[in-house]
PDB file of C-alpha atoms in Angstrom:
ATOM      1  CA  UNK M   1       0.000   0.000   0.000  1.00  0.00           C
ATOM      2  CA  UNK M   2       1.689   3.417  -0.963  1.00  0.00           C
ATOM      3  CA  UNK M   3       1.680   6.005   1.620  1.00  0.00           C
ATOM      4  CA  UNK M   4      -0.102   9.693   0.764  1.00  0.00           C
ATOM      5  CA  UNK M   5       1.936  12.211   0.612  1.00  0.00           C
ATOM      6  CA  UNK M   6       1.007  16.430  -0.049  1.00  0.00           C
ATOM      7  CA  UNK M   7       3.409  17.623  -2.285  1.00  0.00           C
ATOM      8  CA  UNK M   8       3.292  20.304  -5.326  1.00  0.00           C
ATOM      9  CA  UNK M   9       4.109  18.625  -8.515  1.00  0.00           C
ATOM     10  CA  UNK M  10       4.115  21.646 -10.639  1.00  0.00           C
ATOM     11  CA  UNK M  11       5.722  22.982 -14.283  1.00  0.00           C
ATOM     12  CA  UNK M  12       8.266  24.897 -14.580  1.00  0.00           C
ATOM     13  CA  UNK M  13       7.001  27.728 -17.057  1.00  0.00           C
ATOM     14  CA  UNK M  14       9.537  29.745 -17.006  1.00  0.00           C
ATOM     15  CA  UNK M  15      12.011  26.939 -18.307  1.00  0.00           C
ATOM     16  CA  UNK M  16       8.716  25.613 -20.918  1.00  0.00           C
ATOM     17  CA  UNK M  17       9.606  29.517 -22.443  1.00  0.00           C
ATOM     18  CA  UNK M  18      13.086  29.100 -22.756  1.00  0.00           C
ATOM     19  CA  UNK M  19      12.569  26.072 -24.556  1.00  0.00           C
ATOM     20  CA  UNK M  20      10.058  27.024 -27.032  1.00  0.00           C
ATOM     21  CA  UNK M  21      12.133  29.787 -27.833  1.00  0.00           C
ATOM     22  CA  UNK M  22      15.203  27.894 -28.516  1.00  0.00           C
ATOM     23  CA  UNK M  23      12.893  25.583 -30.719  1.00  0.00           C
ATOM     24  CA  UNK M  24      11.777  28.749 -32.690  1.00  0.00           C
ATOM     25  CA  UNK M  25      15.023  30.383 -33.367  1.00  0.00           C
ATOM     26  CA  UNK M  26      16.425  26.818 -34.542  1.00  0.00           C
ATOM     27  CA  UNK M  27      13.911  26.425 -36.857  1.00  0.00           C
ATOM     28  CA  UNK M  28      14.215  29.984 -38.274  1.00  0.00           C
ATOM     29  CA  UNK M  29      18.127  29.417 -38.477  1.00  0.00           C
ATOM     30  CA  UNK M  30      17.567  26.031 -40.401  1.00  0.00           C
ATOM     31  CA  UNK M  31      15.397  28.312 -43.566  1.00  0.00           C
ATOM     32  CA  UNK M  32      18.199  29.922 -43.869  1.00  0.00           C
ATOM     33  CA  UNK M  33      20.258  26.232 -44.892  1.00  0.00           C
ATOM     34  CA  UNK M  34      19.176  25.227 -48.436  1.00  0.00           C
ATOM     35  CA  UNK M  35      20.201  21.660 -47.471  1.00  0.00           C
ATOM     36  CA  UNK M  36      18.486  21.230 -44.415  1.00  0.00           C
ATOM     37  CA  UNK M  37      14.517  21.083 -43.301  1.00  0.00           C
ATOM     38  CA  UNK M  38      12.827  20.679 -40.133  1.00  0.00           C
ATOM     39  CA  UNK M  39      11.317  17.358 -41.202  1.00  0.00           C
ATOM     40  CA  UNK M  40      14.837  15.873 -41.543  1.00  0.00           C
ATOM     41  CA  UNK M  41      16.484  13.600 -39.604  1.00  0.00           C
ATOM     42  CA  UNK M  42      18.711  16.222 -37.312  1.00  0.00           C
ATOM     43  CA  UNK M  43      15.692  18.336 -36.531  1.00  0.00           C
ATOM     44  CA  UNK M  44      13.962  15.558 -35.351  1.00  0.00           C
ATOM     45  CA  UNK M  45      16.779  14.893 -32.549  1.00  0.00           C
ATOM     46  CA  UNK M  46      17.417  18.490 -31.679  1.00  0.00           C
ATOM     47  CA  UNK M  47      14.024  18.657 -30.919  1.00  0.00           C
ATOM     48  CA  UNK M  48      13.926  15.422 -28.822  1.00  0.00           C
ATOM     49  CA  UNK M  49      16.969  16.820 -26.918  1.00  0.00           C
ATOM     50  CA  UNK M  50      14.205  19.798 -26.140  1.00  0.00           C
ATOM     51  CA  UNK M  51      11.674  17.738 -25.111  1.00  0.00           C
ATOM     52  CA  UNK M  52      13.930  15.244 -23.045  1.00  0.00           C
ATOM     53  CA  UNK M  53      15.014  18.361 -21.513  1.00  0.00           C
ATOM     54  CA  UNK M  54      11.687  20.278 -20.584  1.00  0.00           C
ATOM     55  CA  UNK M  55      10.323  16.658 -19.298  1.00  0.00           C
ATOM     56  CA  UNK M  56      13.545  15.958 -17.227  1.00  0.00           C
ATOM     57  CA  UNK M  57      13.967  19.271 -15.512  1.00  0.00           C
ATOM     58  CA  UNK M  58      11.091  20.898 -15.776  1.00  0.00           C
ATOM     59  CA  UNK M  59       8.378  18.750 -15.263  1.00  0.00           C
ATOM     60  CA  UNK M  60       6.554  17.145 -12.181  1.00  0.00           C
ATOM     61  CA  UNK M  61       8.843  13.766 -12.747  1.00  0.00           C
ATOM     62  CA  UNK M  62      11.841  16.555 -11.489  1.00  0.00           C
ATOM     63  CA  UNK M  63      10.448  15.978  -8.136  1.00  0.00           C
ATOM     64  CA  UNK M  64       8.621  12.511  -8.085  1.00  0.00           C
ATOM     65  CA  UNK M  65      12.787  11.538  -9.391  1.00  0.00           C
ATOM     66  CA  UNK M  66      13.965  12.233  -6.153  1.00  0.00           C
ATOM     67  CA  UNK M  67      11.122   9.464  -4.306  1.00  0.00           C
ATOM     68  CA  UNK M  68      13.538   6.530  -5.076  1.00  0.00           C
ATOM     69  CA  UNK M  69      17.501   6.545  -6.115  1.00  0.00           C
ATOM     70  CA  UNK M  70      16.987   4.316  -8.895  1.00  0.00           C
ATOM     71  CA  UNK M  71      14.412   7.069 -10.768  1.00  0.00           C
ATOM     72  CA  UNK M  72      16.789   9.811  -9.479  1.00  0.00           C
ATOM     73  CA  UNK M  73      19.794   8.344 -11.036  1.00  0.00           C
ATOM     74  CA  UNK M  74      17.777   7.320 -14.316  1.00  0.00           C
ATOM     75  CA  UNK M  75      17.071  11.026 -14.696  1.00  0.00           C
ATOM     76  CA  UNK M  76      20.295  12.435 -14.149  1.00  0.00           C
ATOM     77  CA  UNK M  77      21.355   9.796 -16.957  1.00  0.00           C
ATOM     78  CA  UNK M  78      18.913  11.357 -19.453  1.00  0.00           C
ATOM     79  CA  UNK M  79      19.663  14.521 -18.304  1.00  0.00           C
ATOM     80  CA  UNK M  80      23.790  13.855 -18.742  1.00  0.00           C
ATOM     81  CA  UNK M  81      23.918  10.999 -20.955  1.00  0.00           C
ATOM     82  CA  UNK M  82      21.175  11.354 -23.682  1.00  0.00           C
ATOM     83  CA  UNK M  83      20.485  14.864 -24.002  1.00  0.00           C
ATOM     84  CA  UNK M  84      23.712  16.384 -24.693  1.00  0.00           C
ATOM     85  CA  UNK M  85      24.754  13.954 -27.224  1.00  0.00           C
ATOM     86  CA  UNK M  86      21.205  14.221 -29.183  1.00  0.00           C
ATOM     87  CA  UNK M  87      21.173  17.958 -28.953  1.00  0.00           C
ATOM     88  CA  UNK M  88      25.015  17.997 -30.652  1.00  0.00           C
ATOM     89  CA  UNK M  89      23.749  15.617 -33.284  1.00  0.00           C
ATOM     90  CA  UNK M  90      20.765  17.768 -33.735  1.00  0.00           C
ATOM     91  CA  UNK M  91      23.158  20.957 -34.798  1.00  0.00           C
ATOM     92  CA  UNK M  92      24.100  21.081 -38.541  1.00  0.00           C
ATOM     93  CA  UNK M  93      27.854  21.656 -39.767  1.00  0.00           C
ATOM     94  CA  UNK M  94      26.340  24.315 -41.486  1.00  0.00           C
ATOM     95  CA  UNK M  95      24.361  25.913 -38.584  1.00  0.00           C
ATOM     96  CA  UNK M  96      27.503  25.339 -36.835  1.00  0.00           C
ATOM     97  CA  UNK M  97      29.740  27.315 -38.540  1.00  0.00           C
ATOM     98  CA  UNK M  98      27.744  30.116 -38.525  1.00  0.00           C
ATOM     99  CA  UNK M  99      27.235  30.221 -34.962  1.00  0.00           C
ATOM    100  CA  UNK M 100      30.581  29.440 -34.383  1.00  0.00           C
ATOM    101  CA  UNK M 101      31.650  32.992 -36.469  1.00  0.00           C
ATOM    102  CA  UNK M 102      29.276  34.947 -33.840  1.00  0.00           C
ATOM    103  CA  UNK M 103      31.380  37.482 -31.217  1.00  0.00           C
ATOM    104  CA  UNK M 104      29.477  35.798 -28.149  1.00  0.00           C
ATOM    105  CA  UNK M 105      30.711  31.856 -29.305  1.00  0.00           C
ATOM    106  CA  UNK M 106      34.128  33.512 -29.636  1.00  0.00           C
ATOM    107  CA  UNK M 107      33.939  34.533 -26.246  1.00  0.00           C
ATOM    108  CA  UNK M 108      32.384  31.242 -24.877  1.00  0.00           C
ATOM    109  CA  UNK M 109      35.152  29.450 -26.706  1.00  0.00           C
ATOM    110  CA  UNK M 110      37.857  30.745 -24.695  1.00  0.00           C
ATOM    111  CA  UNK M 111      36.294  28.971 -21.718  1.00  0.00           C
ATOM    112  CA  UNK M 112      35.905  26.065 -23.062  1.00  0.00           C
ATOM    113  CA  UNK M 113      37.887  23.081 -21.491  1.00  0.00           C
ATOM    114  CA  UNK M 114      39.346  20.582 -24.239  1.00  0.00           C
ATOM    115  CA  UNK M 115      37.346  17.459 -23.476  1.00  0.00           C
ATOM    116  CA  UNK M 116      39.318  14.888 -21.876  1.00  0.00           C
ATOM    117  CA  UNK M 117      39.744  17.351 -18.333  1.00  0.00           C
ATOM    118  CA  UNK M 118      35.876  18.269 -19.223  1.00  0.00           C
ATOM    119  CA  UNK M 119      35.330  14.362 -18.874  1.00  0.00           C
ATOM    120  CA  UNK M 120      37.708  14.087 -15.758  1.00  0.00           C
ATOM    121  CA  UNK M 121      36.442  17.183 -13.985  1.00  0.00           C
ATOM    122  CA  UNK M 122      32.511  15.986 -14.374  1.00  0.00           C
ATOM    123  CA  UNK M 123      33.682  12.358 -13.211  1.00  0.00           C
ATOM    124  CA  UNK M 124      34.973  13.426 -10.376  1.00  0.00           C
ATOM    125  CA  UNK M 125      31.874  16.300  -9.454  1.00  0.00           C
ATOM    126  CA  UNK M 126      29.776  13.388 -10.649  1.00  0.00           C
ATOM    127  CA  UNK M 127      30.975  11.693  -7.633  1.00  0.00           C
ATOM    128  CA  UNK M 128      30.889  13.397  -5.094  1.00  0.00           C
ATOM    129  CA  UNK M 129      27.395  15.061  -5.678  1.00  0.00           C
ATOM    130  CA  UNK M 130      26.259  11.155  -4.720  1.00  0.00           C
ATOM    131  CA  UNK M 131      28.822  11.669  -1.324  1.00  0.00           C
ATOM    132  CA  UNK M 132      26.165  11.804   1.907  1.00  0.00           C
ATOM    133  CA  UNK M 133      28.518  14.970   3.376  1.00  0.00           C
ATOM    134  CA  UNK M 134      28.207  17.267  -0.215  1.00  0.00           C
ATOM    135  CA  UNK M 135      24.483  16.268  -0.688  1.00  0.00           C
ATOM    136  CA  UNK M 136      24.267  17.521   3.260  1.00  0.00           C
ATOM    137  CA  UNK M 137      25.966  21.070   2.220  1.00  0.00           C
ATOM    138  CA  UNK M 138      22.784  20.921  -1.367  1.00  0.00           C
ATOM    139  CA  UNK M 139      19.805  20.477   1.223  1.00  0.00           C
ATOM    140  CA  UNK M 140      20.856  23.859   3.020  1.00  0.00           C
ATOM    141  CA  UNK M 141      21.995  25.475  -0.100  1.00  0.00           C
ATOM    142  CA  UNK M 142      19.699  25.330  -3.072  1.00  0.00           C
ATOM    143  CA  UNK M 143      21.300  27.971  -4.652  1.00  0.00           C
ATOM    144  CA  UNK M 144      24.640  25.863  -4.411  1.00  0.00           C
ATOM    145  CA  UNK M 145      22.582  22.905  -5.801  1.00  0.00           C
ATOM    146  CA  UNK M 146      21.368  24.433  -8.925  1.00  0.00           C
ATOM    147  CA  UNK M 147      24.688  25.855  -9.736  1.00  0.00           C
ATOM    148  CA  UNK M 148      26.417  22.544  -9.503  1.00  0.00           C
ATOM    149  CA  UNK M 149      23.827  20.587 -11.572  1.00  0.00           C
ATOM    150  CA  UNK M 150      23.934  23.814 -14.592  1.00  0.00           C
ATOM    151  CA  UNK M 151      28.139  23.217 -14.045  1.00  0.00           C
ATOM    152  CA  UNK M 152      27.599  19.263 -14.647  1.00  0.00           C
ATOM    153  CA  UNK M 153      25.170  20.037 -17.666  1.00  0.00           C
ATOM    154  CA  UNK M 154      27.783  22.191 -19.260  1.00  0.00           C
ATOM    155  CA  UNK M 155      30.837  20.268 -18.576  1.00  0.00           C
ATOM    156  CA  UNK M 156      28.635  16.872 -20.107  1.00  0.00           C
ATOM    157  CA  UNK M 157      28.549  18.794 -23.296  1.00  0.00           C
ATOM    158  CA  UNK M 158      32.574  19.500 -23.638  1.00  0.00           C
ATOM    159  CA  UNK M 159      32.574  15.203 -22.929  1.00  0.00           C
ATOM    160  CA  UNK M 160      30.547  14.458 -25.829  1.00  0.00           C
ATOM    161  CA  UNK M 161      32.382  16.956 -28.040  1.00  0.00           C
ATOM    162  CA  UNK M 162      35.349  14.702 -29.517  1.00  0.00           C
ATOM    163  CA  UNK M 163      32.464  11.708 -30.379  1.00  0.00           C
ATOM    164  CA  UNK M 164      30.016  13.312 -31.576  1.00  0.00           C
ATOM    165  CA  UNK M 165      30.936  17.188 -32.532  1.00  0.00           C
ATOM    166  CA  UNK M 166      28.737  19.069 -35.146  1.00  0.00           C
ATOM    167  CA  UNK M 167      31.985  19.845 -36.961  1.00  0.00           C
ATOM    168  CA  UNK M 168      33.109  16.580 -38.809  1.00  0.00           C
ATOM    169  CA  UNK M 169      37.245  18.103 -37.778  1.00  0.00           C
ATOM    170  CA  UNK M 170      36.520  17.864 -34.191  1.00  0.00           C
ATOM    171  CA  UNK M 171      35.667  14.345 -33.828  1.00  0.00           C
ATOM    172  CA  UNK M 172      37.942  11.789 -33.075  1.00  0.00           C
ATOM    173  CA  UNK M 173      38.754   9.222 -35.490  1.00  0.00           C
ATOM    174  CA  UNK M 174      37.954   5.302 -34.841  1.00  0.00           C
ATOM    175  CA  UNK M 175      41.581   4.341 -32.868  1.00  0.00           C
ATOM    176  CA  UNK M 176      41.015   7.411 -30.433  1.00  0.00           C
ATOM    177  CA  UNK M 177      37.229   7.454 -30.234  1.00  0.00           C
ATOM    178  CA  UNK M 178      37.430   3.850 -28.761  1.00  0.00           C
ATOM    179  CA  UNK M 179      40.486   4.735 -26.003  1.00  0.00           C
ATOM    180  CA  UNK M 180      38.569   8.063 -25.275  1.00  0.00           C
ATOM    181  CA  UNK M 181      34.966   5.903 -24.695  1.00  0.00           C
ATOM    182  CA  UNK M 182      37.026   3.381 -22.755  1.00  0.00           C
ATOM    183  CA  UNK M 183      38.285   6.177 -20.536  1.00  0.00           C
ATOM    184  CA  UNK M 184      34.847   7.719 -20.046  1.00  0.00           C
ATOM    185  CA  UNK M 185      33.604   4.613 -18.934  1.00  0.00           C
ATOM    186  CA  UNK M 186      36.299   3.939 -16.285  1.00  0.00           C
ATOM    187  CA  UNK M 187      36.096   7.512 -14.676  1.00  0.00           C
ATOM    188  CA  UNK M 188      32.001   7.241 -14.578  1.00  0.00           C
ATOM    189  CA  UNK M 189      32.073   3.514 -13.076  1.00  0.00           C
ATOM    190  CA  UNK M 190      33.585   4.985  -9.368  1.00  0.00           C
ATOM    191  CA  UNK M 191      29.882   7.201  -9.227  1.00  0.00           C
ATOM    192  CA  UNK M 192      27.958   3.622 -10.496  1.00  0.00           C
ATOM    193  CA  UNK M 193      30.022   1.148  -7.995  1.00  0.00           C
ATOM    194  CA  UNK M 194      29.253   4.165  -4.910  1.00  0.00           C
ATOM    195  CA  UNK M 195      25.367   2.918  -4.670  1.00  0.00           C
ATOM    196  CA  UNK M 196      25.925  -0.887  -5.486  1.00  0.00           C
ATOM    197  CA  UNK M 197      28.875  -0.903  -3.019  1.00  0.00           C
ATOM    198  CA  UNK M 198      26.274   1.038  -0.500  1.00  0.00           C
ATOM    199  CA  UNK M 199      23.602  -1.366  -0.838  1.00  0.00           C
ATOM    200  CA  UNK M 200      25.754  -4.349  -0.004  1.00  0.00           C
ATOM    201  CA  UNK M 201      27.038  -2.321   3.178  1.00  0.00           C
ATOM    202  CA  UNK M 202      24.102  -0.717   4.663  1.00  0.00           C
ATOM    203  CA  UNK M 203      22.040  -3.496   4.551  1.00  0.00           C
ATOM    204  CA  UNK M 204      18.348  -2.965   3.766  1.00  0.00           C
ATOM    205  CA  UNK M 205      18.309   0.248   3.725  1.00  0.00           C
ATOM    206  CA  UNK M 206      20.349   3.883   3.932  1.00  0.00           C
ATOM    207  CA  UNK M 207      17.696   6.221   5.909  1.00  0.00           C
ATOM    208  CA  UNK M 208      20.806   8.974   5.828  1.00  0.00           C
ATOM    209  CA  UNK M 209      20.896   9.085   2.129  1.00  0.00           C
ATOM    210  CA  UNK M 210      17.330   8.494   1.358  1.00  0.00           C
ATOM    211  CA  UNK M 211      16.129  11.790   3.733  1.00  0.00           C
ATOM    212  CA  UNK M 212      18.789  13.564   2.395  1.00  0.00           C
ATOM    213  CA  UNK M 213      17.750  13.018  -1.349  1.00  0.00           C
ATOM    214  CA  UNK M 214      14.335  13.352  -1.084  1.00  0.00           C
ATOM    215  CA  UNK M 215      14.779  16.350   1.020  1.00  0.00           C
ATOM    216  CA  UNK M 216      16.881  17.920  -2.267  1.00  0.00           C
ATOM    217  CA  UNK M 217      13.778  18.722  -4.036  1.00  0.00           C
ATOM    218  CA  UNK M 218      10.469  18.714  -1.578  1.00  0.00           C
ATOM    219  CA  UNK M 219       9.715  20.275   1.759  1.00  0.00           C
ATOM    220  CA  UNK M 220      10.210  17.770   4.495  1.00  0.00           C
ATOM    221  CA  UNK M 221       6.858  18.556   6.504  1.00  0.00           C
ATOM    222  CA  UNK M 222       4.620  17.476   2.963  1.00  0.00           C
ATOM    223  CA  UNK M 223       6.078  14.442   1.805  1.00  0.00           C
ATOM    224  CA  UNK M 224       6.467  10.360   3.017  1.00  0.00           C
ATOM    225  CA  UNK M 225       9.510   9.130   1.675  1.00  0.00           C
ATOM    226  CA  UNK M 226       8.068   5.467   1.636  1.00  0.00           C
ATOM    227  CA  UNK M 227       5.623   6.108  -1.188  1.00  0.00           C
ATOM    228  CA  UNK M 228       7.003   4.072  -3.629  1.00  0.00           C
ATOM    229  CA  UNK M 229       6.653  -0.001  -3.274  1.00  0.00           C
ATOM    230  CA  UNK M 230       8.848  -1.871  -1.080  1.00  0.00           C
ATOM    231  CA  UNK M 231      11.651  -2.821  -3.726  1.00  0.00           C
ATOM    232  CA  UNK M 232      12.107   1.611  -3.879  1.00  0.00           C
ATOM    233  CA  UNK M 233      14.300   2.689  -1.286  1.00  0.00           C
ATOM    234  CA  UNK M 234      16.146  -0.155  -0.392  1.00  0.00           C
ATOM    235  CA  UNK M 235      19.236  -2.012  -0.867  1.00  0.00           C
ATOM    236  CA  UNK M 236      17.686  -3.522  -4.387  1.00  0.00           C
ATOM    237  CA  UNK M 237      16.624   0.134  -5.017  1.00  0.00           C
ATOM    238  CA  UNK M 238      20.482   1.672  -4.281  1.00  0.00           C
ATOM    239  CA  UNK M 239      22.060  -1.080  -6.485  1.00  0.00           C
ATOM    240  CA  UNK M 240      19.321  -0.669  -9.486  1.00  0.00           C
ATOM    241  CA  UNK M 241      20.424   2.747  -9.506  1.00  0.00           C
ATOM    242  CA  UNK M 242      24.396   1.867 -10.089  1.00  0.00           C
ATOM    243  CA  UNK M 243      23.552  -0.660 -12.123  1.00  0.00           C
ATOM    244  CA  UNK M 244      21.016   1.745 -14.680  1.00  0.00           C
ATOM    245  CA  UNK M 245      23.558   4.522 -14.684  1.00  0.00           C
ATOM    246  CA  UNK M 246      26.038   2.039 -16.263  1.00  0.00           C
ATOM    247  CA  UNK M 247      23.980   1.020 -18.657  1.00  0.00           C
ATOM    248  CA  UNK M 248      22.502   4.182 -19.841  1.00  0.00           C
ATOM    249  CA  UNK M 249      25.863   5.684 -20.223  1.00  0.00           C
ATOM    250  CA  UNK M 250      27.000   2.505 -22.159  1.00  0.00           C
ATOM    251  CA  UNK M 251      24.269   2.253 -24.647  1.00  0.00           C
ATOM    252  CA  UNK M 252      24.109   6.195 -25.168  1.00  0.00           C
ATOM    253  CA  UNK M 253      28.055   5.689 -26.024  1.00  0.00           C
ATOM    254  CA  UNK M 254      27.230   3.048 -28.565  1.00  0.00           C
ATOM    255  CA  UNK M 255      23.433   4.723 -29.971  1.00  0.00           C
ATOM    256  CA  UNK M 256      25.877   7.966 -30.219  1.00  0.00           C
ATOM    257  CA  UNK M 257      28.532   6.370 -32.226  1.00  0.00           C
ATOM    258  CA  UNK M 258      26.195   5.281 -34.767  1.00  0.00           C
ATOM    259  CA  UNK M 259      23.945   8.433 -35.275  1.00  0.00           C
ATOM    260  CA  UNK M 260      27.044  10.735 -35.668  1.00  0.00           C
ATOM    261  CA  UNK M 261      30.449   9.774 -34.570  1.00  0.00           C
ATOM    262  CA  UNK M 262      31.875   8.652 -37.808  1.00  0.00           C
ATOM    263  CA  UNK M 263      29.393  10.566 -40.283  1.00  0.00           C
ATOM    264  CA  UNK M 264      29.376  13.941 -41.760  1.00  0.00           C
ATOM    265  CA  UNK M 265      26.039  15.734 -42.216  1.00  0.00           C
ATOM    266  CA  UNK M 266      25.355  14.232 -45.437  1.00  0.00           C
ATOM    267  CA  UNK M 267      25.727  10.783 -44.587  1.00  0.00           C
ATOM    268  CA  UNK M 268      23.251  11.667 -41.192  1.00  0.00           C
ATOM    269  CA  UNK M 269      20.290  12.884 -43.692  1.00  0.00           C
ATOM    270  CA  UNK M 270      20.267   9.893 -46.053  1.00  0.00           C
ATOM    271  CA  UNK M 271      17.577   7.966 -46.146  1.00  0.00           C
ATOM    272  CA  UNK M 272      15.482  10.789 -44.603  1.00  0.00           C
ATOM    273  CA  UNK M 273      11.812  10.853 -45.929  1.00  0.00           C
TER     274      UNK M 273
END
């Protein structure tokens, strides 16, 4: 029997704006490409990216995520994993270089960390945002929160850069994409092993961890943390959650490969109807 809870699951409207608007002026930018339309094939993922994006941080599932570690760590997969990658494939070589001529990219360039300390950097924040002592420090500073999960959404984007860049230069060629996937996977698997290794330790359950996380997103005085079924919340629940990071991240390597690693733009719109 699920406990009730009183909790407002609302949308965020503000972020539903952004979105739309990013949505518009790609599609504006793309009449501008002779080569390209909006029923093609990169569109179609750019605009998934959106949607992934809006649903993942902006809708009720943002908090109803944080009920179980298993749905929180399937949505900061999406969120890290999937949407970056699918919003880079999404982005035209054309549209690309046009952007990429603007003063403001020039500016955002020079910031930009070369991917391999982008990958080490978010490994090791990845990390420690799962520690019980940092996600202590989150549920008395939201502000601090935010900013670190906006830090980890940009760095994911310089990590997916050398597989799956929208200039064809950029990317890595077969010999180095496969060390440089290797690596990613090794650096990621200390923030998978953390819960598996936790639910072996603490037995059935980690009441420090589970407060803690559910406290990240919803006032403690309107919400049971027990409203999910019995395998939520437990040791099953803390190794699921190690276990569907892994997996994510590995088949998001491999779906990325094949959508755009080893194309150019041409090859991605063939057989587009």
């Amino acid at each position: 029997m699920f406990n009730l809870f009183l909790v407002e699951l609302t949308w965020n409207m503000p972020l539903l704006l952004c979105v739309i608007g990013m949505a518009v002026l790609y599609g504006l930018s793309l009449n501008r490409l002779p080569d390209i339309k909006l029923y093609h094939k990169q569109p179609r993922f750019f605009f998934l990216s959106l949607g992934l994006l809006y649903v993942t941080i902006g809708s009720p599932l943002t908090t109803i995520s944080h009920l179980s570690f298993s749905l929180h760590m399937m949505q900061m997969s999406i969120l890290y994993f999937i949407i970056p990658p699918l919003l880079l494939v999404g982005i035209p070589n054309q549209l690309f270089q046009r952007i990429r001529k603007t003063a403001i990219a020039g500016r955002i360039g020079k910031w930009i960390l070369t991917p391999k300390i982008a990958l080490i950097i978010f490994a090791v924040m990845f990390l420690m945002y799962h520690l019980p002592v940092v996600l202590h420090v989150f549920t008395q500073n939201p502000f601090v929160h935010n900013g670190y999960i906006y830090l980890l959404f940009l760095l994911s984007f310089s990590m997916w850069w050398p597989i799956v860049s929208p200039d064809p230069k950029q990317r890595l060629g077969d010999g180095q994409k496969k060390q440089y996937v290797f690596l990613s996977g090794v650096l990621l698997m200390p923030a998978c092993l953390l819960f598996v290794i936790s639910a072996l330790l603490d037995g059935a359950n980690n009441p420090f961890l589970t407060q803690i996380t559910a406290l990240l997103c919803m006032p403690s005085q309107s919400i049971s943390i027990h409203i999910l079924p019995t395998p939520f919340n437990t040791k099953y629940d803390q190794a699921m959650a190690g276990f569907l990071m892994l997996g994510i991240h590995k088949m998001s390597l491999m779906a990325t490969a094949r959508l755009g690693a080893d194309r150019s733009d041409t090859q991605i719109e063939k057989g587009d109807s």
